Coordinates of N, CA and C in Angstrom, one line a residue:
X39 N -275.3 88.5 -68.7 CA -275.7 89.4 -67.7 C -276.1 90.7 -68.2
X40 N -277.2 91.0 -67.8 CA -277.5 92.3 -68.4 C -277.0 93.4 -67.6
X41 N -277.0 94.7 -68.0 CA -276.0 95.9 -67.8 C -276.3 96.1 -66.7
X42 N -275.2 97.0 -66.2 CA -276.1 97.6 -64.3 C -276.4 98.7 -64.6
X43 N -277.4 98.8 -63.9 CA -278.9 99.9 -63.8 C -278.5 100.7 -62.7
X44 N -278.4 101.7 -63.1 CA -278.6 102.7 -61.6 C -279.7 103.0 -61.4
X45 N -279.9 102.8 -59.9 CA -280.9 103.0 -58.9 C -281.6 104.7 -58.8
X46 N -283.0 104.7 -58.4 CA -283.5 105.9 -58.2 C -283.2 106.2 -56.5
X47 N -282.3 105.3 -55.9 CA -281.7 105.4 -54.3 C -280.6 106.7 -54.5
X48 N -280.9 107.2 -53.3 CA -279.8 108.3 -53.4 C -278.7 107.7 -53.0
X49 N -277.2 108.7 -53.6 CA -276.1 108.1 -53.4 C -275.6 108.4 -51.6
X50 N -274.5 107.2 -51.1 CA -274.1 107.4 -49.9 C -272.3 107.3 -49.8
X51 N -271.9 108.1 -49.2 CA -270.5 108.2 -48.4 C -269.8 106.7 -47.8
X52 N -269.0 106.3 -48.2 CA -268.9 105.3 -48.0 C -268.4 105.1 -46.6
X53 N -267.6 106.0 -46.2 CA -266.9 105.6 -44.9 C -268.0 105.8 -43.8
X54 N -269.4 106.5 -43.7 CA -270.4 106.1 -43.0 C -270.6 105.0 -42.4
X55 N -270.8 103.9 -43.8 CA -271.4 103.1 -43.4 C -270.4 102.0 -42.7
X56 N -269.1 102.5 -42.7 CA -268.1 101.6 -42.0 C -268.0 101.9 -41.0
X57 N -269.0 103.2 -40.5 CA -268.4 103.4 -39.0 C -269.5 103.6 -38.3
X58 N -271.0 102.9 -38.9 CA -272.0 103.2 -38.7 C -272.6 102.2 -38.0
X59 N -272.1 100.6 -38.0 CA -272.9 99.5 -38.0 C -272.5 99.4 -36.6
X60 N -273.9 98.8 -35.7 CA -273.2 98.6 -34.4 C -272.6 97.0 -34.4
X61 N -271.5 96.9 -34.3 CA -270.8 95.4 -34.6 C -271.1 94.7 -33.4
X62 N -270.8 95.1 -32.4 CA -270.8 94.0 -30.6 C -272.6 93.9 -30.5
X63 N -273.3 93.9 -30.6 CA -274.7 93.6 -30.7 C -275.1 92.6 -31.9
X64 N -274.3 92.5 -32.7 CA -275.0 91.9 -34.0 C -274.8 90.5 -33.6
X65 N -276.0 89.7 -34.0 CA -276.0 88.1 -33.8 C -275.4 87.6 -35.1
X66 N -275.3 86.1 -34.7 CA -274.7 85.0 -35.7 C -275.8 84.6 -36.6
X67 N -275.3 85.1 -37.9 CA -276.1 84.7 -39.0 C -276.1 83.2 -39.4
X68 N -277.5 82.8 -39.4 CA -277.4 81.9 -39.6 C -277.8 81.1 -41.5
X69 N -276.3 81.0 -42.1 CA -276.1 80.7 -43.6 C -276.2 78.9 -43.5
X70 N -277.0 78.7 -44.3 CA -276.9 77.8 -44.6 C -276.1 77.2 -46.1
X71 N -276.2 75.9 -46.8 CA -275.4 75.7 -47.9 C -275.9 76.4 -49.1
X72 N -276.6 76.7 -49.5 CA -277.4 77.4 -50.4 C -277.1 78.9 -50.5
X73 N -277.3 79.8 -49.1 CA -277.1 81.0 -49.1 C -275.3 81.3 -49.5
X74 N -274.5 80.1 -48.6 CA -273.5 80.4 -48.8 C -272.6 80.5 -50.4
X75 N -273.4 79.6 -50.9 CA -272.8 79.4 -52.6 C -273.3 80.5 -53.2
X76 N -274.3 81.3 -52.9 CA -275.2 82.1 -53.6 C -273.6 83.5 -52.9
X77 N -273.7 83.9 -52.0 CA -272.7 84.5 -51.6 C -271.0 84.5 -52.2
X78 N -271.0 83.1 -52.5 CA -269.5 83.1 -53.0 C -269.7 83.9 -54.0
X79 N -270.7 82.9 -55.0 CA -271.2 83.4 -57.1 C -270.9 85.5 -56.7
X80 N -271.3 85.7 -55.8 CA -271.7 87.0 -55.9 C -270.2 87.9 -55.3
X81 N -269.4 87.3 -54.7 CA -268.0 87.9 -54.5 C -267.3 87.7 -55.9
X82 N -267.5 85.9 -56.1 CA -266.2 85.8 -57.2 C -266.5 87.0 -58.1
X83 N -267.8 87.3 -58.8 CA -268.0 87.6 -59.7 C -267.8 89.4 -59.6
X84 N -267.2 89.5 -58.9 CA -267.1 91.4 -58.5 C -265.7 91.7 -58.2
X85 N -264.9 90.0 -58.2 CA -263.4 90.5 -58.0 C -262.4 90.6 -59.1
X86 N -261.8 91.5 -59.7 CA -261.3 91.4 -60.9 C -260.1 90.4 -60.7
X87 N -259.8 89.7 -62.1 CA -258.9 88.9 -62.0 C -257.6 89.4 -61.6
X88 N -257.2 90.7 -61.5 CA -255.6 91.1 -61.3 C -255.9 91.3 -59.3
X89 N -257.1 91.3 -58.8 CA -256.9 91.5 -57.6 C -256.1 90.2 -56.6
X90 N -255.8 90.2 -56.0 CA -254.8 89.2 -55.1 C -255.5 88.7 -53.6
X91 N -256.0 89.4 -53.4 CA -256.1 89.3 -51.7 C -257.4 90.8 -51.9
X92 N -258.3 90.2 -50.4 CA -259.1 91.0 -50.1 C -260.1 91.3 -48.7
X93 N -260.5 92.1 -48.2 CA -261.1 92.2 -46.6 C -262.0 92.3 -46.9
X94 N -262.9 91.1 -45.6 CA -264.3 91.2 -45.7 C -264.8 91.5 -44.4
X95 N -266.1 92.6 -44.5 CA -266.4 92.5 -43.3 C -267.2 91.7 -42.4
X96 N -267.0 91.1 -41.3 CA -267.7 90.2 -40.6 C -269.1 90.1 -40.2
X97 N -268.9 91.6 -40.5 CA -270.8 91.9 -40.3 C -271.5 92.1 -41.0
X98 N -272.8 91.5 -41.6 CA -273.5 92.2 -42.7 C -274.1 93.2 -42.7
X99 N -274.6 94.2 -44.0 CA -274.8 95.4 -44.3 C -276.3 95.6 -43.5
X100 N -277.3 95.0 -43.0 CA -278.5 95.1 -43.2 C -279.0 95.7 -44.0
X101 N -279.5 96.8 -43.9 CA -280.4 97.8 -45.1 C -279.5 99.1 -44.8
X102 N -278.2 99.2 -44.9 CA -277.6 100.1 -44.5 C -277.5 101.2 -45.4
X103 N -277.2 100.8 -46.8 CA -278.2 102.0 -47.6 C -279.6 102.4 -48.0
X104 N -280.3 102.1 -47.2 CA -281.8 102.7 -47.5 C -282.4 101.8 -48.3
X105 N -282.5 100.6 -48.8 CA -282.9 100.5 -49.9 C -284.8 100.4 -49.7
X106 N -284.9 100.5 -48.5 CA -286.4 100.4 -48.4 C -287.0 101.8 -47.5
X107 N -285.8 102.5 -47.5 CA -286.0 103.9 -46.8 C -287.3 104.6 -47.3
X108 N -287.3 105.3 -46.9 CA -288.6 106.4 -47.4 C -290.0 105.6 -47.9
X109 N -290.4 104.9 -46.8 CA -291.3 103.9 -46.9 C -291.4 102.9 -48.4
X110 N -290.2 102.5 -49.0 CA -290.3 101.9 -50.2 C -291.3 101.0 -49.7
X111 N -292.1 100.3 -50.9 CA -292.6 99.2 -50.6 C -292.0 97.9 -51.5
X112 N -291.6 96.9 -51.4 CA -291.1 95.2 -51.9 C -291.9 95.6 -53.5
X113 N -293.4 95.8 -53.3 CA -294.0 95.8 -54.8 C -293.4 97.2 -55.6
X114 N -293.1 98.1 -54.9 CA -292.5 99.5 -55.2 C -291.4 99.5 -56.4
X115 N -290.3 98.5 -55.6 CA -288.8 98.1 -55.7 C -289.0 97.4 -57.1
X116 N -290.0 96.3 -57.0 CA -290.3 95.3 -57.7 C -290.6 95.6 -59.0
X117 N -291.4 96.5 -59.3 CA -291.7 97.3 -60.6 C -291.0 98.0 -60.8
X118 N -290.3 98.8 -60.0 CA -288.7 99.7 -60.3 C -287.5 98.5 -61.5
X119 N -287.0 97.7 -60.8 CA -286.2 96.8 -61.0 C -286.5 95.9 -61.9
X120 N -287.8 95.4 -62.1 CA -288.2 94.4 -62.8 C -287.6 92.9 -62.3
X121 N -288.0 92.9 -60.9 CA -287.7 91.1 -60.3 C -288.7 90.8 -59.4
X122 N -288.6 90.1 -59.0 CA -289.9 89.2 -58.5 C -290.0 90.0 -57.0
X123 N -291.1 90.2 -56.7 CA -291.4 90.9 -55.2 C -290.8 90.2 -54.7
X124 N -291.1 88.8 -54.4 CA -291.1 87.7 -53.3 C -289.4 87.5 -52.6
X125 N -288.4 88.0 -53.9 CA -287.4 88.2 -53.5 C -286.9 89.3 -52.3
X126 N -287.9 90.3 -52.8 CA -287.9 91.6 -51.7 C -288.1 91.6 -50.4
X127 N -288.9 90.6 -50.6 CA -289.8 90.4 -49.4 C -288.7 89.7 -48.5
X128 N -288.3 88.4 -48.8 CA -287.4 88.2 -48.2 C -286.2 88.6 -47.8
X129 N -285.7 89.4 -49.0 CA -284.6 90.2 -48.7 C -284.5 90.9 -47.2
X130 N -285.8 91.7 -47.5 CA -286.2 92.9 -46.4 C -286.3 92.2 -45.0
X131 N -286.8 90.9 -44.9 CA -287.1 90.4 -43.6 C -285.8 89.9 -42.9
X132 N -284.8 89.4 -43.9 CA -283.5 88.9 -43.5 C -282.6 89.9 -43.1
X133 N -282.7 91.5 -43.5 CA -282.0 92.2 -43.3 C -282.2 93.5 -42.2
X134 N -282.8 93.1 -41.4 CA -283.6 94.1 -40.6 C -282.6 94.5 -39.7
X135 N -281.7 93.7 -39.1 CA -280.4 94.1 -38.4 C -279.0 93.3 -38.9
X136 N -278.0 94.1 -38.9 CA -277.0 93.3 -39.0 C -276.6 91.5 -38.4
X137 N -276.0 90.8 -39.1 CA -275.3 89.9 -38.5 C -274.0 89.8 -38.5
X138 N -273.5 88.6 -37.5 CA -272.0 88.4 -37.8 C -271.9 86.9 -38.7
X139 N -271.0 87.1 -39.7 CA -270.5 86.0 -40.8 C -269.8 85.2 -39.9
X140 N -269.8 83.7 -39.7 CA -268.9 82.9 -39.3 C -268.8 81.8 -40.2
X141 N -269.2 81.9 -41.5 CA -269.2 80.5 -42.2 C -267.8 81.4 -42.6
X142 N -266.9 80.1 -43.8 CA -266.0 80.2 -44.5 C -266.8 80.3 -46.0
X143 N -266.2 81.2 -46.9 CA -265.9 81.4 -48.0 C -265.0 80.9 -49.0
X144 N -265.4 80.6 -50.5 CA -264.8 79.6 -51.5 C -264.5 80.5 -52.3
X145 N -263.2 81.5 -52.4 CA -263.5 82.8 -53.1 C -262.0 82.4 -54.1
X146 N -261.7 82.9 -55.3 CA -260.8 82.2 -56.2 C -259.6 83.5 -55.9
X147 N -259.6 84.5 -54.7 CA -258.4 84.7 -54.1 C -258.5 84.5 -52.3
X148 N -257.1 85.1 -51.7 CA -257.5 85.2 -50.5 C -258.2 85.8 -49.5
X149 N -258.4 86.1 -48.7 CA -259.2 87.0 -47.9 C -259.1 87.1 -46.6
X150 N -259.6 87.8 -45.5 CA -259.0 87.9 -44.2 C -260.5 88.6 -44.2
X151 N -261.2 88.1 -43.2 CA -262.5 88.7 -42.2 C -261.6 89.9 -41.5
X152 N -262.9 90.9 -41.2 CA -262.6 91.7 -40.7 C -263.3 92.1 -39.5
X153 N -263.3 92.6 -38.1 CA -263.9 92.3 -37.2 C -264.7 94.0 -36.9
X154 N -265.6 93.8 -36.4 CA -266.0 95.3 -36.1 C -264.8 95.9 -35.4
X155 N -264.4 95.6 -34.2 CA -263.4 96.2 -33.8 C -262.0 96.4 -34.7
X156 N -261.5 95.8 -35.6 CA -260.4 96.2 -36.5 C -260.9 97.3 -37.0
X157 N -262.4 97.5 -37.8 CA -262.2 98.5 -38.8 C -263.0 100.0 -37.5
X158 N -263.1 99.8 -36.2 CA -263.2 100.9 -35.8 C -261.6 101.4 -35.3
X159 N -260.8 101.0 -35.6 CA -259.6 101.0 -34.6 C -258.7 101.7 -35.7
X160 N -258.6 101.2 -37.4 CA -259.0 101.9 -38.7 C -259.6 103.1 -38.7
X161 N -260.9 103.1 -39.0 CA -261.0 104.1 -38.8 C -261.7 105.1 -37.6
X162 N -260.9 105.6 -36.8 CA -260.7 105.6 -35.3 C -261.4 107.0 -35.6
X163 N -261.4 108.0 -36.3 CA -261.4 109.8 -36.4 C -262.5 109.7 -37.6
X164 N -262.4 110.9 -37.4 CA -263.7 111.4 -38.6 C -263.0 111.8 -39.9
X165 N -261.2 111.7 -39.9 CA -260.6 111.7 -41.0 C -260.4 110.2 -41.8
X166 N -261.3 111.2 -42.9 CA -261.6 109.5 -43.9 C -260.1 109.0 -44.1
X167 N -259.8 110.5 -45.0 CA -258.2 110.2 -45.7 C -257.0 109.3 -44.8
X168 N -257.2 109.7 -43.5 CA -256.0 109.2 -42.5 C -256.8 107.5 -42.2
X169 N -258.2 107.5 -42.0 CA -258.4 106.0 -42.0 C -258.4 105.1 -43.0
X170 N -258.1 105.4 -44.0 CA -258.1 104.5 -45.3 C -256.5 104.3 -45.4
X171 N -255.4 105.5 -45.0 CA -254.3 104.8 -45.1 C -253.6 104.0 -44.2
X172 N -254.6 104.1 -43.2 CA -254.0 102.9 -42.0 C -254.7 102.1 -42.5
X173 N -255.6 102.1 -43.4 CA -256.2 100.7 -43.6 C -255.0 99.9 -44.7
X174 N -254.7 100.8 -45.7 CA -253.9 100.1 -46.6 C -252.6 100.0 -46.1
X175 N -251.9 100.8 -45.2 CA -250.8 100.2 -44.2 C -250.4 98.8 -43.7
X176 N -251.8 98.7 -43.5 CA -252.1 97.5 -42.6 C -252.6 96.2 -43.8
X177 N -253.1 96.6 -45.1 CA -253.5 95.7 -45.9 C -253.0 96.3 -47.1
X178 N -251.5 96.1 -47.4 CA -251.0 96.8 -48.2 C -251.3 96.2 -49.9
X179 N -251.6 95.0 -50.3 CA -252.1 93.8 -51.7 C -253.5 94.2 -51.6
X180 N -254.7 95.1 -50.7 CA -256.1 94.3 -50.6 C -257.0 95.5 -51.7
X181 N -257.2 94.5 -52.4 CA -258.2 95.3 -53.3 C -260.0 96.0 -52.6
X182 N -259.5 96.2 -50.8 CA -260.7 97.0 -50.6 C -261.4 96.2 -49.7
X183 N -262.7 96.7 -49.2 CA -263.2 96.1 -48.3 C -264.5 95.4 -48.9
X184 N -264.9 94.1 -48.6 CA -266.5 93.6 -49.0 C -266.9 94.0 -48.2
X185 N -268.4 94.2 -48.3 CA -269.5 94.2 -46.9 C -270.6 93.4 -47.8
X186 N -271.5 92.5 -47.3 CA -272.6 91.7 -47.9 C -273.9 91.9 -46.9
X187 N -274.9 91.3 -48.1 CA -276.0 91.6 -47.1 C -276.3 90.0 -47.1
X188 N -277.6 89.5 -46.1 CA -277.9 87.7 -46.1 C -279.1 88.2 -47.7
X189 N -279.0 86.9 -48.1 CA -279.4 86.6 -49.0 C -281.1 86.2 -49.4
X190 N -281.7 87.2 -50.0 CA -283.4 86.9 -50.2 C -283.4 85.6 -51.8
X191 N -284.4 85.5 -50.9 CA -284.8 84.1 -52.0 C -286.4 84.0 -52.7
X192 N -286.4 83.8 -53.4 CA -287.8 82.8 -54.3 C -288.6 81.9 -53.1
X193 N -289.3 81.3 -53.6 CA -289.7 80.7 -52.5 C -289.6 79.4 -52.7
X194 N -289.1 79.2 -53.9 CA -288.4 77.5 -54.2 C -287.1 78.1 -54.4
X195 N -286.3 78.7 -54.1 CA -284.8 78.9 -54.1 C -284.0 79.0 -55.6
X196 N -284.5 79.7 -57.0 CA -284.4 79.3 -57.9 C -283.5 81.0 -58.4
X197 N -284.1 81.8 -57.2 CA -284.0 83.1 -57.5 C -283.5 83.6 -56.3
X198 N -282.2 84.9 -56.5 CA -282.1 85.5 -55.5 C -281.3 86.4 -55.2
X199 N -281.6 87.3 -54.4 CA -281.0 88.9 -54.3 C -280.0 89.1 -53.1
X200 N -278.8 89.7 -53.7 CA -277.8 90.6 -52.7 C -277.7 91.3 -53.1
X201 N -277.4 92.1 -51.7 CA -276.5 93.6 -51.5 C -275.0 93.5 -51.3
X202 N -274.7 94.2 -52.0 CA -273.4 94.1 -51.7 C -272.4 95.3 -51.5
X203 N -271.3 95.6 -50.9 CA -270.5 97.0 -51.1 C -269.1 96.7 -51.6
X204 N -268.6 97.1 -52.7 CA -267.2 97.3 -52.5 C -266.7 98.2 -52.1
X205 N -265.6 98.6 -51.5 CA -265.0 99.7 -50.5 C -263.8 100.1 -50.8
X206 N -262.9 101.2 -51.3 CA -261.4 101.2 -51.7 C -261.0 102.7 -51.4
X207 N -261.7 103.1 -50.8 CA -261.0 104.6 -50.6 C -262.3 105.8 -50.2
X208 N -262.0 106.8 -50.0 CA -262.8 107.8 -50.1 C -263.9 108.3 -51.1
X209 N -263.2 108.1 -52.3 CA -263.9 108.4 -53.7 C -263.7 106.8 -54.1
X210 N -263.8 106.0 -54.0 CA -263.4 105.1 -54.8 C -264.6 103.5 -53.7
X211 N -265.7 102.8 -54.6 CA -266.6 102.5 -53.9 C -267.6 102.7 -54.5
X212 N -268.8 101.4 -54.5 CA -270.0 101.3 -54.7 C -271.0 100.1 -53.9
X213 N -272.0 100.1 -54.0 CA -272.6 99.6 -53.6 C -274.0 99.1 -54.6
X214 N -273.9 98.0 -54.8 CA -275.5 97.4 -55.3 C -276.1 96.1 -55.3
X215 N -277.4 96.0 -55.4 CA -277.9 95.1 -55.7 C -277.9 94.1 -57.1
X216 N -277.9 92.9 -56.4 CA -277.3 91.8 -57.6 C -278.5 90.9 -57.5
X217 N -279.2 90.5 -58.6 CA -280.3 89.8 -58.5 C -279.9 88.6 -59.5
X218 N -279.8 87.0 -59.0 CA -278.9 86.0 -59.2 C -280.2 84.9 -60.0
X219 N -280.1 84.0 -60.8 CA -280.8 83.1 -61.0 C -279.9 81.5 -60.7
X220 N -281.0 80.2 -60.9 CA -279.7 79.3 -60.5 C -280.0 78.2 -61.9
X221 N -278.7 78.0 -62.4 CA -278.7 77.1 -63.5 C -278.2 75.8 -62.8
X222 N -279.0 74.8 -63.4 CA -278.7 73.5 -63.0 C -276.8 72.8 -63.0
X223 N -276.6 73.4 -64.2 CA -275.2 73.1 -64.9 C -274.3 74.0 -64.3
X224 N -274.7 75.5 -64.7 CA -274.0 76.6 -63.9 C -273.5 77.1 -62.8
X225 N -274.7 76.4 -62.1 CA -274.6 77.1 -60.5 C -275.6 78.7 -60.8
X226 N -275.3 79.1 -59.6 CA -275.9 80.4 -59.2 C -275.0 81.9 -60.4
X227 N -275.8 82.3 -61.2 CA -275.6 83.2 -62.2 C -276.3 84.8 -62.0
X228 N -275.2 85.8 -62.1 CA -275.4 87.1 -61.7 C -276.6 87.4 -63.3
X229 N -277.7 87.5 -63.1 CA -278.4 88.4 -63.7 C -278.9 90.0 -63.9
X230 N -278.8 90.6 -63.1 CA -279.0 92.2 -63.1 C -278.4 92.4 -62.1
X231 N -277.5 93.6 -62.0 CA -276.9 94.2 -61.2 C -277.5 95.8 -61.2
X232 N -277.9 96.0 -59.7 CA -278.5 97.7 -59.8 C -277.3 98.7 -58.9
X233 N -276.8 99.8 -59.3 CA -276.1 100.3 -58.6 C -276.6 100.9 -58.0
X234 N -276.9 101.2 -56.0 CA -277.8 101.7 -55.2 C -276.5 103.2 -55.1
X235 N -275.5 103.4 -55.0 CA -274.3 104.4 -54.4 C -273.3 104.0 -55.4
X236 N -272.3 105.4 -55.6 CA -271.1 105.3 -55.8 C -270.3 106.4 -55.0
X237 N -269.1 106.3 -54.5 CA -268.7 106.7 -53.7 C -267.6 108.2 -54.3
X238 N -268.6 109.5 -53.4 CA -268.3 110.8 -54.1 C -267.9 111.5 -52.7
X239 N -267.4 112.8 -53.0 CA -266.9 113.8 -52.5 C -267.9 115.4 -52.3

């Protein structure tokens, strides 16, 4: 896998975007088997082996960090990054509003979904500090929060891009893009990872 690239996206605050997504409006994403394996490859591979247990959020990210803000264009991204527009394209059209996750996940620890209403109830106030430690009160083993985006594809399915967030605190958190190829033998293999955000003060 080659190194991750930081992005020319500006960085974002993480607890934002946890309190930013409208959850009771978001439809049922609809994952099929393909998206979902593409999804697993791209958790297993961001959890460290010492982690145990982990929260995911039920809703996906849509374009919650900007990545097409400031009128980017797919061809824009595409020569930025060096991957296939066609990915973008799709990316961008699957991600226009949030969804809710209802498939199950094949992840090589445990996990527990997380509902929009849990993590507003978390974090209830505009104090980050006090909503991160009811979070870890309440999830005392959890190496942090996922948030995922649906998955853009190739147009024969050989190639394919997520968003992804990890989440652990105030300062502590990133977000990027993972651009995946698929090996016959292998399965679905992380190829470039771009860092869009790291989570600052």
């Amino acid at each position: 896998m080659r190194p991750a690239r930081r992005s020319t996206c500006p960085s974002w605050v993480a607890i934002v975007c946890l309190i930013s997504i409208p959850w009771v409006s978001a439809c049922h994403a609809e994952i099929d088997a393909v998206e979902l394996s593409v999804l697993n490859a791209v958790m297993a591979h961001g959890l460290d082996a010492s982690y145990k247990f982990v929260t995911i959020a039920e809703t996906t990210t849509g374009d919650s960090a900007g990545i097409f803000a400031k009128n980017r264009s797919p061809e824009t991204l595409a020569d930025l990054w060096q991957i296939p527009t066609a990915l973008l394209v799709d990316w961008r059209d699957k991600n226009l509003t949030p969804e809710t996750i209802v498939e199950t996940f094949e992840l090589p620890i445990n996990y527990q979904m997380l509902s929009g209403e849990h993590l507003t109830e978390i974090f209830v106030d505009e104090d980050a500090y006090a909503g991160w430690r009811r979070y870890y009160e309440r999830f005392q083993d959890s190496a942090g929060i996922l948030r995922i985006s649906r998955v853009g594809f190739d147009s024969n399915q050989s190639a394919a891009l997520v968003y992804m967030e990890h989440q652990c605190g105030l300062e502590c958190g990133q977000g990027r893009v993972v651009y995946l190829t698929y090996d016959p033998k292998e399965g679905w293999q992380p190829l470039l990872s771009i860092i869009v955000w790291i989570a600052e003060i």
